[in-house]
Amino acid sequence: MSSSTKVPRNDAVTQIASKSLWIRRRSFQMVYEAQQGHPGGDFSAADILATLYFGVMRFDPRKPNDPGRDRFVMSKGHCSGAFYAALAAAGYFPEDELKTYMEPLSKLNGHPNRNYLPGVETNTGPLGHGLPVATGIAIAGQLDNADFRTFVLTGDGELQEGSNWECALTAAHRKLENLTLIVDRNRLQQGARTEDTATLDPLDEKWRAFGWHVEMVDGHDHAQLLDVLSAPAKGRGKPLCVIANTFKGKGVSFMHDNVSWHHGVPNKEQYEQAMAELV
Ligand SMILES: Cc1ncc(C[n+]2csc(CCOP(=O)(O)OP(=O)(O)O)c2C)c(N)n1
Ligand SMILES: [Mg+2]
């Protein structure tokens, strides 16, 4: 499976919607069974992941090291549940393997490990490292005159790590039009609102001031995500920052915008209610 096969836009949006729902349901089941994980951030990122894997990126899961593949770096590696569900849905490994999430000796650790799983470009978990790695990959692509694109998804709280801002400088200086940063702007971090911790707003102006092309989208609107992420990168002359306005816990009423679900895990009743809502 690969999104390089052109499908009409409406069909793509429909498929992305159904994969987003599947990612939410499957990752929540994983978190429930493991009684560990980060479901709030899984849900804020689910639509972004589904859009990348089912509408935007060119890849062949049977050839995970194909030099021409588009690269994706899941910098907010704590949201491994949604990431693993997306990788399985995209065909990188059997869906059955998702059952082993967080088990001892499982390939599906709490944080993604490239040595265990195809489709994981780099290990993540310690926040602030995904954009630096993705910037390096994009520089390599530019030097090779290769036409793959590199996508990286960070949290918004994660932008408190200074390493991101070094890359903001470097990527703009090098005119890395092959690099796309998506910020999961759910306005919550581990235990508080981002704006109560270290103000990020106006976030779009910050990235623009560093020399990036910036787009703001509703991060749960598949058509908006698809349009902005699949727009041609060649000729832009700048790296792209997509600020995706999202909600932690999106899709389940009692988790919506609720920081306690950053790493909260459901009891049986909550699990059943969530699954009843995720339809
Ligand atoms: C360097 C580092 N510091 C702290 C943590 C612990 N931690 C895990 S998730 C998280 C909050 C992340 O918030 P955000 O980036 O906004 O992610 P999201 O809201 O999408 O879950 C923190 C502090 C970490 N993983 N890495
Ligand atoms: Mg956040």
Coordinates of C-alpha atoms and ligand atoms in Angstrom, one line a residue:
M1 CA 0.0 0.0 0.0
S2 CA 1.2 3.5 -0.8
S3 CA -0.4 6.8 -1.1
S4 CA 1.6 7.4 -4.2
T5 CA -1.3 5.8 -6.1
K6 CA -3.4 8.9 -7.0
V7 CA -7.0 8.6 -5.7
P8 CA -9.7 11.3 -6.1
R9 CA -9.6 13.9 -3.3
N10 CA -13.1 13.0 -1.9
D11 CA -12.2 9.3 -1.8
A12 CA -9.0 10.2 0.0
V13 CA -10.8 12.3 2.6
T14 CA -13.3 9.5 3.2
Q15 CA -10.5 6.9 3.6
I16 CA -8.6 9.2 6.0
A17 CA -11.7 9.7 8.1
S18 CA -12.2 6.0 8.5
K19 CA -8.5 5.3 9.2
S20 CA -8.6 8.1 11.9
L21 CA -11.4 6.5 13.6
W22 CA -9.7 3.1 13.4
I23 CA -6.5 4.6 14.9
R24 CA -8.4 6.1 17.8
R25 CA -10.3 2.9 18.6
R26 CA -7.3 0.6 18.2
S27 CA -4.9 2.8 20.1
F28 CA -7.4 3.2 23.0
Q29 CA -7.9 -0.6 23.1
M30 CA -4.1 -0.9 23.3
V31 CA -3.9 1.6 26.2
Y32 CA -6.8 -0.1 28.0
E33 CA -5.2 -3.5 27.7
A34 CA -1.8 -2.3 28.7
Q35 CA -3.1 0.1 31.3
Q36 CA -0.4 2.5 30.2
G37 CA 0.0 5.1 27.5
H38 CA -0.8 8.6 26.4
P39 CA -4.3 8.5 25.0
G40 CA -5.0 12.2 25.1
G41 CA -2.2 13.0 22.7
D42 CA -3.0 9.9 20.6
F43 CA -6.3 11.4 19.9
S44 CA -5.1 14.9 19.1
A45 CA -2.7 13.3 16.6
A46 CA -4.9 10.6 15.0
D47 CA -6.2 12.7 12.1
I48 CA -2.7 14.0 11.3
L49 CA -1.3 10.5 11.2
A50 CA -4.1 9.2 9.1
T51 CA -3.7 12.0 6.6
L52 CA 0.0 11.5 6.3
Y53 CA -0.2 7.7 5.8
F54 CA -3.4 7.6 3.8
G55 CA -3.3 10.7 1.7
V56 CA 0.1 12.4 1.6
M57 CA 3.3 10.3 2.0
R58 CA 4.8 8.1 -0.7
F59 CA 6.0 4.8 0.8
D60 CA 5.9 1.1 0.3
P61 CA 5.7 -0.8 3.6
R62 CA 7.3 -3.8 2.0
K63 CA 10.4 -1.7 1.3
P64 CA 10.8 0.4 4.5
N65 CA 14.4 1.4 3.6
D66 CA 13.6 2.4 0.0
P67 CA 15.8 5.5 -0.5
G68 CA 13.0 7.3 -2.3
R69 CA 10.4 7.0 0.5
D70 CA 9.0 10.0 2.2
R71 CA 10.2 10.1 5.8
F72 CA 8.1 10.6 8.9
V73 CA 9.5 11.3 12.4
M74 CA 7.1 10.9 15.3
S75 CA 8.8 13.4 17.6
K76 CA 6.1 13.2 20.2
G77 CA 7.1 9.6 20.8
H78 CA 5.0 9.2 23.9
C79 CA 2.0 8.9 21.6
S80 CA 3.3 5.6 20.4
G81 CA -0.2 4.0 20.6
A82 CA -1.6 6.1 17.7
F83 CA 1.7 5.9 15.8
Y84 CA 1.9 2.0 16.0
A85 CA -1.8 1.8 15.0
A86 CA -1.1 4.0 12.0
L87 CA 2.0 1.9 11.0
A88 CA 0.0 -1.3 11.3
A89 CA -2.9 0.1 9.3
A90 CA -0.4 1.3 6.6
G91 CA 0.9 -2.3 6.3
Y92 CA 4.3 -2.1 8.0
F93 CA 3.6 -5.1 10.3
P94 CA 0.6 -7.3 11.1
E95 CA -2.2 -5.6 13.1
D96 CA -2.1 -8.6 15.4
E97 CA 1.2 -7.4 16.8
L98 CA -0.6 -4.4 18.3
K99 CA -1.8 -6.7 21.0
T100 CA 1.7 -6.8 22.4
Y101 CA 1.8 -3.1 23.2
M102 CA 4.1 -2.5 26.2
E103 CA 4.5 -6.1 27.0
P104 CA 7.9 -7.3 28.2
L105 CA 10.1 -8.0 25.1
S106 CA 7.5 -6.5 22.8
K107 CA 8.7 -4.6 19.7
L108 CA 6.0 -2.0 20.6
N109 CA 7.7 -0.2 23.5
G110 CA 6.2 2.8 25.2
H111 CA 8.4 4.9 22.9
P112 CA 9.2 3.9 19.3
N113 CA 12.5 2.1 18.5
R114 CA 13.8 1.9 15.0
N115 CA 15.8 -1.2 15.7
Y116 CA 12.6 -3.2 16.4
L117 CA 9.9 -1.8 14.0
P118 CA 9.9 -1.1 10.3
G119 CA 8.6 2.4 9.5
V120 CA 10.2 4.0 12.5
E121 CA 12.8 6.3 11.1
T122 CA 14.4 7.2 14.4
N123 CA 14.0 6.5 18.2
T124 CA 11.9 9.2 20.0
G125 CA 10.6 9.8 23.4
P126 CA 12.9 12.4 24.8
L127 CA 11.2 15.5 23.5
G128 CA 13.0 18.0 21.3
H129 CA 15.0 15.5 19.1
G130 CA 12.6 14.8 16.3
L131 CA 13.0 18.1 14.4
P132 CA 16.8 18.0 14.7
V133 CA 16.9 14.5 13.2
A134 CA 14.3 15.4 10.5
T135 CA 16.3 18.5 9.6
G136 CA 19.4 16.3 9.1
I137 CA 17.5 13.9 6.9
A138 CA 16.1 16.8 4.9
I139 CA 19.7 18.3 4.5
A140 CA 20.9 14.9 3.2
G141 CA 18.0 14.8 0.7
Q142 CA 18.8 18.3 -0.5
L143 CA 22.5 17.5 -0.9
D144 CA 21.6 14.4 -2.9
N145 CA 19.1 16.3 -5.0
A146 CA 16.5 13.6 -4.0
D147 CA 12.8 14.3 -4.2
F148 CA 11.6 12.7 -1.0
R149 CA 9.9 14.8 1.6
T150 CA 10.5 14.7 5.4
F151 CA 7.6 15.2 7.8
V152 CA 7.9 15.5 11.5
L153 CA 5.2 15.8 14.2
T154 CA 6.0 17.6 17.4
G155 CA 3.8 18.4 20.4
D156 CA 3.3 22.1 21.3
G157 CA 4.7 21.7 24.8
E158 CA 7.7 20.1 23.1
L159 CA 8.5 23.4 21.5
Q160 CA 9.8 24.5 24.9
E161 CA 12.9 22.4 24.0
G162 CA 15.5 24.8 22.7
S163 CA 16.8 22.3 20.1
N164 CA 13.7 23.0 18.0
W165 CA 14.6 26.7 17.6
E166 CA 18.2 25.8 16.5
C167 CA 16.5 23.9 13.7
A168 CA 14.1 26.7 13.0
L169 CA 17.2 28.8 12.1
T170 CA 19.1 26.0 10.3
A171 CA 16.2 24.8 8.1
A172 CA 15.3 28.3 7.0
H173 CA 18.9 29.2 6.3
R174 CA 19.2 26.1 4.1
K175 CA 15.9 26.7 2.4
L176 CA 14.7 23.2 3.2
E177 CA 11.6 23.1 1.2
N178 CA 11.6 19.3 1.5
L179 CA 11.0 19.6 5.3
T180 CA 7.5 19.9 6.9
L181 CA 7.0 20.4 10.6
I182 CA 3.5 19.7 11.9
V183 CA 2.8 21.0 15.4
D184 CA 0.1 19.2 17.3
R185 CA -1.3 22.4 18.9
N186 CA -3.5 21.0 21.5
R187 CA -2.5 23.7 24.0
L188 CA -1.9 21.1 26.7
Q189 CA 1.3 19.5 27.9
Q190 CA 1.8 16.9 30.6
G191 CA 0.0 18.6 33.5
A192 CA -0.9 22.1 32.4
R193 CA -1.8 24.4 29.6
T194 CA 1.1 25.5 27.4
E195 CA 0.2 29.1 27.8
D196 CA 0.3 28.8 31.6
T197 CA 3.8 27.2 31.4
A198 CA 5.7 29.1 28.7
T199 CA 3.8 31.2 26.3
L200 CA 4.0 30.1 22.7
D201 CA 1.5 32.5 21.1
P202 CA 1.7 34.0 18.6
L203 CA 3.2 30.7 17.4
D204 CA 2.7 31.4 13.7
E205 CA 4.5 34.7 13.9
K206 CA 7.4 33.1 15.6
W207 CA 7.9 30.5 12.8
R208 CA 7.4 33.2 10.2
A209 CA 10.0 35.4 11.8
F210 CA 12.5 32.5 11.6
G211 CA 11.9 32.3 7.9
W212 CA 9.4 29.4 7.5
H213 CA 6.3 29.3 5.4
V214 CA 3.4 28.8 8.0
E215 CA -0.1 27.4 7.6
M216 CA -2.7 27.2 10.3
V217 CA -5.3 24.4 10.0
D218 CA -8.0 22.7 12.0
G219 CA -6.0 19.6 12.9
H220 CA -9.1 17.4 12.9
D221 CA -10.3 18.5 9.5
H222 CA -9.1 15.9 7.0
A223 CA -9.6 18.0 3.9
Q224 CA -7.7 20.9 5.3
L225 CA -4.9 18.7 6.4
L226 CA -4.8 16.9 3.1
D227 CA -4.7 20.1 1.1
V228 CA -2.0 21.8 3.1
L229 CA 0.3 18.7 3.5
S230 CA 0.0 17.6 -0.2
A231 CA 0.6 21.0 -1.7
P232 CA 3.7 20.9 -3.9
A233 CA 6.8 21.6 -1.8
K234 CA 9.1 22.2 -4.8
G235 CA 9.6 25.9 -5.4
R236 CA 8.4 27.0 -2.0
G237 CA 12.0 27.9 -1.1
K238 CA 11.3 27.6 2.6
P239 CA 10.5 24.8 5.1
L240 CA 6.8 24.5 5.9
C241 CA 5.4 24.7 9.4
V242 CA 1.8 23.5 9.8
I243 CA 0.2 24.5 13.0
A244 CA -2.6 22.0 13.5
N245 CA -5.1 23.3 16.0
T246 CA -6.3 20.2 17.9
F247 CA -7.8 19.0 21.1
K248 CA -6.3 16.5 23.5
G249 CA -8.7 13.6 23.8
K250 CA -10.6 14.6 20.7
G251 CA -13.4 12.2 19.9
V252 CA -14.4 11.2 23.5
S253 CA -16.6 13.6 25.5
F254 CA -15.0 13.1 28.9
M255 CA -11.4 13.2 27.6
H256 CA -11.9 16.3 25.4
D257 CA -9.4 19.1 26.3
N258 CA -8.8 17.4 29.6
V259 CA -5.2 17.3 30.8
S260 CA -5.8 14.4 33.1
W261 CA -5.9 12.2 30.0
H262 CA -2.4 13.1 29.0
H263 CA -1.3 9.7 30.5
G264 CA -4.6 8.7 32.1
V265 CA -5.8 5.2 31.5
P266 CA -9.4 4.1 31.3
N267 CA -11.2 1.7 33.6
K268 CA -13.8 -0.7 32.1
E269 CA -16.7 1.7 32.3
Q270 CA -14.7 4.6 30.7
Y271 CA -13.4 2.2 28.0
E272 CA -16.8 1.1 27.1
Q273 CA -18.2 4.6 27.0
A274 CA -15.3 5.8 24.9
M275 CA -15.8 3.0 22.4
A276 CA -19.5 3.7 22.2
E277 CA -18.7 7.3 21.3
L278 CA -15.9 6.4 18.8
V279 CA -18.2 5.3 15.9
Ligands
LIG1 C1 13.0 16.0 27.3 C2 11.8 15.4 27.9 N1 11.3 16.0 29.0 C3 10.1 15.5 29.5 C4 9.5 14.4 29.0 C5 8.2 13.9 29.7 N2 7.1 14.2 28.9 C6 6.4 13.3 28.1 S1 5.1 13.9 27.3 C7 5.3 15.4 28.0 C8 4.4 16.6 27.6 C9 4.5 16.8 26.2 O1 3.5 17.8 25.8 P1 3.3 18.1 24.3 O2 4.6 18.3 23.6 O3 2.4 19.3 24.2 O4 2.6 16.8 23.8 P2 1.1 16.3 23.6 O5 0.3 17.4 24.2 O6 0.9 16.2 22.2 O7 1.0 15.0 24.3 C10 6.4 15.4 28.8 C11 6.9 16.6 29.6 C12 10.0 13.9 27.8 N3 9.4 12.8 27.2 N4 11.2 14.4 27.3
MG2 MG 0.4 19.5 23.7

